[in-house]
Amino acid sequence: MTTRIDNQEDAVSTTTPTRAPHSDVPTGHKDEGKVGAGLFDPKQLLKSLPDAFRKLDPRVMVKSPVMFVVLVGSVLTTVFSFKDPGDWFGWAISAWLWLTVVFANLAEAVAEGRGKAQADTLRKAKTDTVARRLSEDGTSEEQVPGTELRVGDLVVCEAGDIVPGDGDVVEGVASVDESAITGESAPVIRESGGDRSAVTGGTKVLSDRIVIKITTKPGETFIDRMIALVEGAARQKTPNEIALNILLASLTIVFLLAVATLPPFANYAGTHLTMVVLVALLVCLIPTTIGALLSAIGIAGMDRLVQRNVLAMSGRAVEAAGDVSTLLLDKTGTITLGNRQASEFVPVTGTTEAEVADAAQLSSLADETPEGRSIVVLAKEKYGLRERHQGELAGAEWIAFTAQTRMSGVDVDGRKIRKGAAGSVITWVKEQGGTVSTNAEALANRISEAGGTPLLVAVHDGRGARILGVIHLKDVVKDGMRERFDELRRMGIKTIMITGDNPLTAKAIAEEAGVDDFLAEATPEDKMALIKREQAGGKLVAMTGDGTNDAPALAQADVGVAMNTGTSAAKEAGNMVDLDSNPTKLIEIVEIGKQLLITRGALTTFSIANDVAKYFAIIPALFAAVYPGLDKLNIMHLSSPDSAILSAVIFNALIIIALVPLALRGVQYRPVSADKLLRRNLGIYGLGGLVAPFIGIKIIDLLISLIPGIG
Amino acid sequence: MSPVLAGVLQLLALIAALALAYRPLGDYMARVYSSDKHLRVEKWIYKGIGANPNAQMRWPAYLRGVLAFSAVSVLFLYLLQRVQGHLPGSLGFTAIDPDQAFNTAASFVTNTNWQSYYGEQAMGHVVQTAGLAVQNFVSAAVGMAVAVALVRGFARSRTGELGNFWSDLVRGTVRILLPLSVVAAVVLVACGAIQNFAGIHSVGQFFGGSQQWNGGAVASQEAIKEVGTNGGGYFNANSAHPFENPTPFSNLFEIFLLLVIPFALTRTFGQMVGSIRQGYAILATMVTIWIGFTALMMATEFHHHGPAFDIAGGAMEGKETRFGVGASSIFAVATTLTSTGAVNSFHSSFTGLGGGITMLGMQLGEIAPGGTGSGLYGMLIMAIIAVFIAGLMVGRTPEYLGKKIGTREIKFAACYILITPALVLVFTAAAMALSTPGHSMTNSGAHGFSEILYAYTSGANNNGSAFAGLNADTQWFNSTIGLVMLLGRFVPMVFVLALAGSLAEQKPVPATAGTLRTEKPLFTGLLVGAVLIITGLTYFPALALGPLAEGLAS
């Protein structure tokens, strides 16, 4: 866990970074109940147009088999139109086929364009830096360009310097501004040793002096990888995308056969089909809608993660996120607020609650730990005790909390008040010559059994040394976590809480938070074993981690989200990095993964279902002249054969543009069971896909028939 | 009783009989393919062919077994026909021509039973019983073996072992097909089907002239013809011939026989993958398509207009008066949806749309319920395609029965669905483009085109029924249809077995609330839609120029 500077004054959650721009508090999401929508600006279409034309290069197009077929078709119809230049129909079809290809490229270009803007911002951070390299013996410094640094070099950074490359702090401590990468202006502490030693090239040292050991070659730094990722340059097709491409290619071949074998059939029937008509039919039948949008969907999925400040090192990880069936969540910071908090004051027999509260507050004023602060807060909120400041009490001697004494307190007006861990306070009371009532012990045990931590409050005054009461410290589960876990359960995801607490405490918190299972007194080895056990059962596991000892588990997990504040070992091991270092975001990552897959499936279904209507438009148009009975299939009553075919082609092209926003934004995802999701999506994209083109083609035909000379 | 009501009642009786047989037969078959014990007669067979029935095979070994056995079968059947003149009991028939012998050998080994010959005028007792009838058994058993191998692929994990082909082949024949056929043959004999080794009788006709009547082991061959979804008749008239199918009851019984194993295999599947409900979902998909097609067929055949139709109470041309429109419609749909290809009426004489329904039935890939074994694996492949698309819509990478449908799996499934449409369309187009094949058509116009489209549809999908009207005994048709039958049978099997191997290697993914529930009605509906749209749409243009052009003309 890490500490950020401004958090140190924050009484309740020193260890939780709470300023994640996309809300750390889960209840914030409940209102939406879905993965948030990305913004889509129609102006982006226009801006990306030049890129769309650049992508017409056949070497690029061949990567999408479906659209490559459309490109070849466009070339063919254009050539045939040149042979018969007086035929408006050939030109119109050719034009719309070219538009189909351009629209597909446009979808991809728009998706990429959104990443480019982010990449530009990152590039600014990557200005050429001059590194102050230390000589081998560490005595002298030399100035070298950042690009000449090698792994293992030691560099010095002082206030105002830009960190020249990725590395670990080996000496010193400094506050660092990482806003260039995280977008977060509050500085963070980086210090040698432990889990807060990693620094990232491009960030700025604000105070103090640190020595950094470079761990990454120039050109392969975190910021370089980020740029490549958001630009889509490093994009590789994911396994599921490849599988879908295979299916689409095979459907394309089937329809290619259906169309290519048509001329001999038609010749026998006594009609001649022109190349233009055949290509038009083919393009309408092959799954162009999904073929055009497939890569845009993938890029947009990664982009949605980037918008949430999560960097996925591979698209594979995003897909895996959709499949996750077990979530390992660290208790602290994810399920509970950072630290234990005082929840009640329990008096022993013979004292009142107010007395305990008063003594507890006084004895905690010198305790700057979060627990201590929470006691003061509770006394104020629940018992109306105004917070007193140390200076207010003249002659008071403050005993600050230390890890050794495990007590804090005050000596004032002849009274000695102490508060602290049960063992320490009992010892103190005995030292002061008092006795410990069995009642106090019983109270303390009761709290322990309920999963809380008892702190004892004792006083030594005129009546001798004795225990006044017990402070009940407990973990406070974040608001809305139970609902969140219920949601996950409905999605079929099991949550396991990981904690270093003893099983008793862990059980109590697990029950309160509503997680399915917990792992208490967890060591890194236990965590690793748990992941392997779940995976052996065929489950995919997601977890977050930040420490070096988390690294093996992060590497083993199917989705390992490393906190950006974590060590470079952790970041290297995980397949995602959360720049906000917000462990709760794992849940959002799962939703984004699911949304990506749903969008692919929905548009594939839509694309295939569309074919039915196109047949009803084109088949009667082609053959009603020789077989008049086939005109009965013209259920849309399209005005003329030419107009019918053209309308189908135009619909086919326009639907791509119409669906670009959906492809970029993603199909709405709600955390419900698979059954409900399927029913909903099948209704919208399956039945919708059947019906929509009938309406769309009819409307386009009506418009076309208004053009003089056609219809 | 009106003919419509009679038809509906027969359909209901058929459904009731199939429902009764479903559980016992399905469970029995699951036990047959899961048992460790070998019958004594089976041990003799294993010793005879030198196979070790206990050796587990990975998919390449299993495939080698299928291909080697089938290749030997083709060769044997070809030679048997070529030396017919020298065989005893050949009834005076001589050797079959090379092209026709190839076609017939390919036809019976692929469970197609396309017949370009006239049984009573070409094949003697030995070829009929030792050649064709034997293949009726083993070709069906091969289909079931491959289906069972695929089911094992789903059921097993972290292995790649799919069972033993020889054991599956022998058990399917000895424990399932033989006993069922014996019982069925006895029932058929009781109905009046003939069973003898008599020669050819010349019988005087009522209006003068004479007619030849053949004897033969007809009832026994009829039994396996239906039980093994083969369809190759002893006589050219097939199940319209009174010696093969004497009464309305035998007719209904034959329809029952050709449907019973393909439907019951879904139960076997459910048992073997450990979820009866998964089997029901596949069954429900098959039944929905089957009932839908039957209803459509009855509607088109009963409600056709015109004075001749009205007098006969429906479209009676080409239909036996013994069976009428209803029973003929039920038979036609059952035979084309099962890859059987037996006929009790002439599909060419159905109304234009009715003929289209028989063609579309085959073009769906023979999966509702399909051939013995081939129906199950064909439908499971479609389920994988449907799961792939629908699975994405629930936000997970797709999985079916706990197995991930990844790149490898979808590659095999996609290749599978590519084969038959490619064969049908390419060969039909070639036949239409060349000048000679067209001479075989009896009719001109759309109906003539339907004859050729039907022939290749029937061959590639291993159905074997003919539209009638086409003279298929030409070198072109014998060779190309023979080739199409072989490719349409064995290339898909390669992909099925490769897929099975890939599935068997996977570790299972446990089902959660986020998993697509493939045992629910919603999935059944989706699967029906996927079958109709993905396979149906492939043939829409071709169908439009044949049966649709004809059927919508009036």
mmCIF file of C-alpha atoms in Angstrom, chain B residues 211-391:
data_model
loop_
_atom_site.group_PDB
_atom_site.id
_atom_site.type_symbol
_atom_site.label_atom_id
_atom_site.label_comp_id
_atom_site.label_asym_id
_atom_site.label_seq_id
_atom_site.Cartn_x
_atom_site.Cartn_y
_atom_site.Cartn_z
ATOM 1 C CA GLN B 211 -45.181 -57.811 -65.843
ATOM 2 C CA GLN B 212 -42.082 -59.023 -64.018
ATOM 3 C CA TRP B 213 -42.223 -59.483 -60.267
ATOM 4 C CA ASN B 214 -38.998 -60.040 -58.353
ATOM 5 C CA GLY B 215 -38.687 -61.948 -55.129
ATOM 6 C CA GLY B 216 -35.979 -61.129 -52.591
ATOM 7 C CA ALA B 217 -35.057 -60.506 -48.969
ATOM 8 C CA VAL B 218 -37.063 -57.309 -49.100
ATOM 9 C CA ALA B 219 -38.465 -56.952 -45.571
ATOM 10 C CA SER B 220 -35.043 -57.309 -43.918
ATOM 11 C CA GLN B 221 -33.475 -54.799 -46.252
ATOM 12 C CA GLU B 222 -36.445 -52.499 -45.828
ATOM 13 C CA ALA B 223 -35.934 -52.581 -42.060
ATOM 14 C CA ILE B 224 -32.305 -51.462 -42.120
ATOM 15 C CA LYS B 225 -33.064 -49.094 -44.994
ATOM 16 C CA GLU B 226 -35.187 -47.074 -42.570
ATOM 17 C CA VAL B 227 -33.467 -47.806 -39.244
ATOM 18 C CA GLY B 228 -30.076 -46.808 -40.631
ATOM 19 C CA THR B 229 -31.510 -43.780 -42.496
ATOM 20 C CA ASN B 230 -30.166 -45.310 -45.693
ATOM 21 C CA GLY B 231 -33.081 -45.143 -48.076
ATOM 22 C CA GLY B 232 -31.893 -47.394 -50.881
ATOM 23 C CA GLY B 233 -34.884 -49.422 -51.957
ATOM 24 C CA TYR B 234 -34.870 -53.014 -53.093
ATOM 25 C CA PHE B 235 -37.070 -51.854 -55.929
ATOM 26 C CA ASN B 236 -36.840 -48.715 -57.931
ATOM 27 C CA ALA B 237 -40.217 -47.546 -56.682
ATOM 28 C CA ASN B 238 -38.776 -47.693 -53.161
ATOM 29 C CA SER B 239 -41.342 -47.401 -50.380
ATOM 30 C CA ALA B 240 -44.082 -46.714 -52.873
ATOM 31 C CA HIS B 241 -43.752 -50.368 -53.971
ATOM 32 C CA PRO B 242 -46.327 -52.624 -52.257
ATOM 33 C CA PHE B 243 -43.702 -55.346 -51.602
ATOM 34 C CA GLU B 244 -41.653 -52.845 -49.616
ATOM 35 C CA ASN B 245 -44.428 -50.853 -47.992
ATOM 36 C CA PRO B 246 -47.735 -52.686 -48.240
ATOM 37 C CA THR B 247 -50.149 -50.846 -45.930
ATOM 38 C CA PRO B 248 -50.776 -47.461 -44.332
ATOM 39 C CA PHE B 249 -49.646 -49.004 -41.048
ATOM 40 C CA SER B 250 -46.355 -50.257 -42.522
ATOM 41 C CA ASN B 251 -45.960 -46.777 -43.975
ATOM 42 C CA LEU B 252 -46.316 -45.130 -40.584
ATOM 43 C CA PHE B 253 -44.063 -47.791 -39.073
ATOM 44 C CA GLU B 254 -41.366 -47.064 -41.647
ATOM 45 C CA ILE B 255 -41.507 -43.342 -40.897
ATOM 46 C CA PHE B 256 -41.158 -44.225 -37.222
ATOM 47 C CA LEU B 257 -38.134 -46.394 -37.973
ATOM 48 C CA LEU B 258 -36.272 -43.773 -39.937
ATOM 49 C CA LEU B 259 -36.800 -41.141 -37.223
ATOM 50 C CA VAL B 260 -36.318 -43.181 -34.104
ATOM 51 C CA ILE B 261 -32.514 -43.452 -33.842
ATOM 52 C CA PRO B 262 -31.687 -39.872 -34.878
ATOM 53 C CA PHE B 263 -34.119 -38.479 -32.301
ATOM 54 C CA ALA B 264 -33.107 -40.919 -29.559
ATOM 55 C CA LEU B 265 -29.426 -40.087 -30.071
ATOM 56 C CA THR B 266 -30.098 -36.707 -28.453
ATOM 57 C CA ARG B 267 -30.952 -38.645 -25.286
ATOM 58 C CA THR B 268 -27.746 -40.626 -25.665
ATOM 59 C CA PHE B 269 -25.915 -37.337 -26.020
ATOM 60 C CA GLY B 270 -27.568 -35.930 -22.891
ATOM 61 C CA GLN B 271 -26.693 -39.045 -20.921
ATOM 62 C CA MET B 272 -23.091 -39.089 -22.051
ATOM 63 C CA VAL B 273 -22.404 -35.399 -21.338
ATOM 64 C CA GLY B 274 -24.134 -35.745 -17.990
ATOM 65 C CA SER B 275 -27.028 -33.402 -18.653
ATOM 66 C CA ILE B 276 -30.284 -34.842 -19.946
ATOM 67 C CA ARG B 277 -31.582 -31.304 -20.365
ATOM 68 C CA GLN B 278 -28.861 -30.450 -22.875
ATOM 69 C CA GLY B 279 -30.106 -33.414 -24.881
ATOM 70 C CA TYR B 280 -33.666 -32.149 -24.634
ATOM 71 C CA ALA B 281 -32.623 -28.745 -25.977
ATOM 72 C CA ILE B 282 -31.099 -30.339 -29.066
ATOM 73 C CA LEU B 283 -34.155 -32.585 -29.384
ATOM 74 C CA ALA B 284 -36.465 -29.584 -29.107
ATOM 75 C CA THR B 285 -34.585 -27.837 -31.905
ATOM 76 C CA MET B 286 -34.890 -30.869 -34.158
ATOM 77 C CA VAL B 287 -38.559 -31.381 -33.328
ATOM 78 C CA THR B 288 -39.407 -27.727 -33.927
ATOM 79 C CA ILE B 289 -37.922 -27.810 -37.408
ATOM 80 C CA TRP B 290 -39.399 -31.231 -38.201
ATOM 81 C CA ILE B 291 -42.954 -30.345 -37.089
ATOM 82 C CA GLY B 292 -42.678 -26.952 -38.779
ATOM 83 C CA PHE B 293 -41.641 -28.489 -42.073
ATOM 84 C CA THR B 294 -44.326 -31.196 -41.839
ATOM 85 C CA ALA B 295 -47.014 -28.609 -41.164
ATOM 86 C CA LEU B 296 -45.807 -26.482 -44.076
ATOM 87 C CA MET B 297 -45.728 -29.492 -46.366
ATOM 88 C CA MET B 298 -49.260 -30.548 -45.440
ATOM 89 C CA ALA B 299 -50.451 -26.992 -45.924
ATOM 90 C CA THR B 300 -48.981 -26.705 -49.414
ATOM 91 C CA GLU B 301 -50.061 -30.168 -50.516
ATOM 92 C CA PHE B 302 -53.614 -30.022 -49.164
ATOM 93 C CA HIS B 303 -54.370 -26.462 -50.117
ATOM 94 C CA HIS B 304 -53.280 -26.449 -53.682
ATOM 95 C CA HIS B 305 -55.895 -25.082 -56.032
ATOM 96 C CA GLY B 306 -57.152 -26.432 -59.317
ATOM 97 C CA PRO B 307 -59.973 -28.773 -60.373
ATOM 98 C CA ALA B 308 -57.855 -31.955 -60.434
ATOM 99 C CA PHE B 309 -56.487 -31.255 -56.985
ATOM 100 C CA ASP B 310 -59.909 -30.467 -55.606
ATOM 101 C CA ILE B 311 -61.394 -33.756 -56.834
ATOM 102 C CA ALA B 312 -58.513 -35.725 -55.343
ATOM 103 C CA GLY B 313 -58.620 -33.748 -52.090
ATOM 104 C CA GLY B 314 -55.134 -32.366 -52.603
ATOM 105 C CA ALA B 315 -52.102 -32.719 -54.829
ATOM 106 C CA MET B 316 -52.310 -36.461 -55.529
ATOM 107 C CA GLU B 317 -50.061 -36.733 -58.575
ATOM 108 C CA GLY B 318 -47.154 -39.045 -57.823
ATOM 109 C CA LYS B 319 -48.660 -40.114 -54.511
ATOM 110 C CA GLU B 320 -49.953 -43.573 -53.618
ATOM 111 C CA THR B 321 -53.697 -43.764 -53.032
ATOM 112 C CA ARG B 322 -52.899 -46.202 -50.201
ATOM 113 C CA PHE B 323 -51.217 -43.364 -48.280
ATOM 114 C CA GLY B 324 -52.870 -40.179 -49.514
ATOM 115 C CA VAL B 325 -51.615 -36.617 -49.211
ATOM 116 C CA GLY B 326 -51.158 -36.605 -45.430
ATOM 117 C CA ALA B 327 -49.015 -39.718 -45.047
ATOM 118 C CA SER B 328 -47.052 -38.822 -48.178
ATOM 119 C CA SER B 329 -46.282 -35.372 -46.800
ATOM 120 C CA ILE B 330 -45.182 -36.784 -43.446
ATOM 121 C CA PHE B 331 -42.989 -39.335 -45.200
ATOM 122 C CA ALA B 332 -41.462 -36.815 -47.603
ATOM 123 C CA VAL B 333 -40.468 -34.426 -44.825
ATOM 124 C CA ALA B 334 -39.166 -37.190 -42.570
ATOM 125 C CA THR B 335 -37.093 -38.755 -45.316
ATOM 126 C CA THR B 336 -35.515 -35.495 -46.471
ATOM 127 C CA LEU B 337 -34.839 -34.200 -42.957
ATOM 128 C CA THR B 338 -33.160 -37.475 -41.953
ATOM 129 C CA SER B 339 -30.792 -38.167 -44.833
ATOM 130 C CA THR B 340 -32.798 -41.322 -45.456
ATOM 131 C CA GLY B 341 -33.951 -40.666 -48.954
ATOM 132 C CA ALA B 342 -36.497 -43.442 -49.071
ATOM 133 C CA VAL B 343 -39.634 -42.255 -50.794
ATOM 134 C CA ASN B 344 -43.255 -43.359 -50.750
ATOM 135 C CA SER B 345 -44.267 -40.731 -53.276
ATOM 136 C CA PHE B 346 -42.493 -38.779 -55.973
ATOM 137 C CA HIS B 347 -41.078 -35.512 -54.807
ATOM 138 C CA SER B 348 -40.971 -34.241 -58.355
ATOM 139 C CA SER B 349 -44.741 -34.428 -58.448
ATOM 140 C CA PHE B 350 -45.254 -32.461 -55.273
ATOM 141 C CA THR B 351 -46.416 -28.890 -55.713
ATOM 142 C CA GLY B 352 -43.620 -26.472 -56.528
ATOM 143 C CA LEU B 353 -43.370 -25.264 -52.973
ATOM 144 C CA GLY B 354 -43.683 -28.811 -51.602
ATOM 145 C CA GLY B 355 -40.716 -29.836 -53.713
ATOM 146 C CA GLY B 356 -38.893 -26.809 -52.337
ATOM 147 C CA ILE B 357 -39.598 -27.937 -48.779
ATOM 148 C CA THR B 358 -38.013 -31.338 -49.463
ATOM 149 C CA MET B 359 -34.958 -29.601 -50.922
ATOM 150 C CA LEU B 360 -34.621 -27.079 -48.124
ATOM 151 C CA GLY B 361 -34.977 -29.943 -45.661
ATOM 152 C CA MET B 362 -31.871 -31.557 -47.086
ATOM 153 C CA GLN B 363 -30.056 -28.251 -47.477
ATOM 154 C CA LEU B 364 -30.303 -27.549 -43.757
ATOM 155 C CA GLY B 365 -27.564 -30.159 -43.608
ATOM 156 C CA GLU B 366 -29.640 -33.182 -42.549
ATOM 157 C CA ILE B 367 -29.818 -32.213 -38.922
ATOM 158 C CA ALA B 368 -33.470 -32.227 -37.904
ATOM 159 C CA PRO B 369 -33.108 -34.991 -36.810
ATOM 160 C CA GLY B 370 -30.698 -35.968 -39.592
ATOM 161 C CA GLY B 371 -29.034 -39.263 -40.339
ATOM 162 C CA THR B 372 -28.031 -41.870 -37.790
ATOM 163 C CA GLY B 373 -25.195 -40.083 -36.055
ATOM 164 C CA SER B 374 -24.645 -37.513 -38.762
ATOM 165 C CA GLY B 375 -27.774 -35.673 -37.647
ATOM 166 C CA LEU B 376 -26.489 -35.317 -34.112
ATOM 167 C CA TYR B 377 -23.029 -34.156 -35.058
ATOM 168 C CA GLY B 378 -24.407 -31.802 -37.704
ATOM 169 C CA MET B 379 -26.748 -30.208 -35.191
ATOM 170 C CA LEU B 380 -23.992 -29.977 -32.568
ATOM 171 C CA ILE B 381 -21.826 -28.108 -35.086
ATOM 172 C CA MET B 382 -24.681 -25.674 -35.677
ATOM 173 C CA ALA B 383 -25.058 -25.373 -31.901
ATOM 174 C CA ILE B 384 -21.394 -24.400 -31.701
ATOM 175 C CA ILE B 385 -21.893 -21.693 -34.330
ATOM 176 C CA ALA B 386 -25.012 -20.428 -32.555
ATOM 177 C CA VAL B 387 -23.259 -20.519 -29.179
ATOM 178 C CA PHE B 388 -20.355 -18.608 -30.614
ATOM 179 C CA ILE B 389 -22.521 -15.690 -31.678
ATOM 180 C CA ALA B 390 -24.984 -15.803 -28.779
ATOM 181 C CA GLY B 391 -22.276 -16.501 -26.227
#
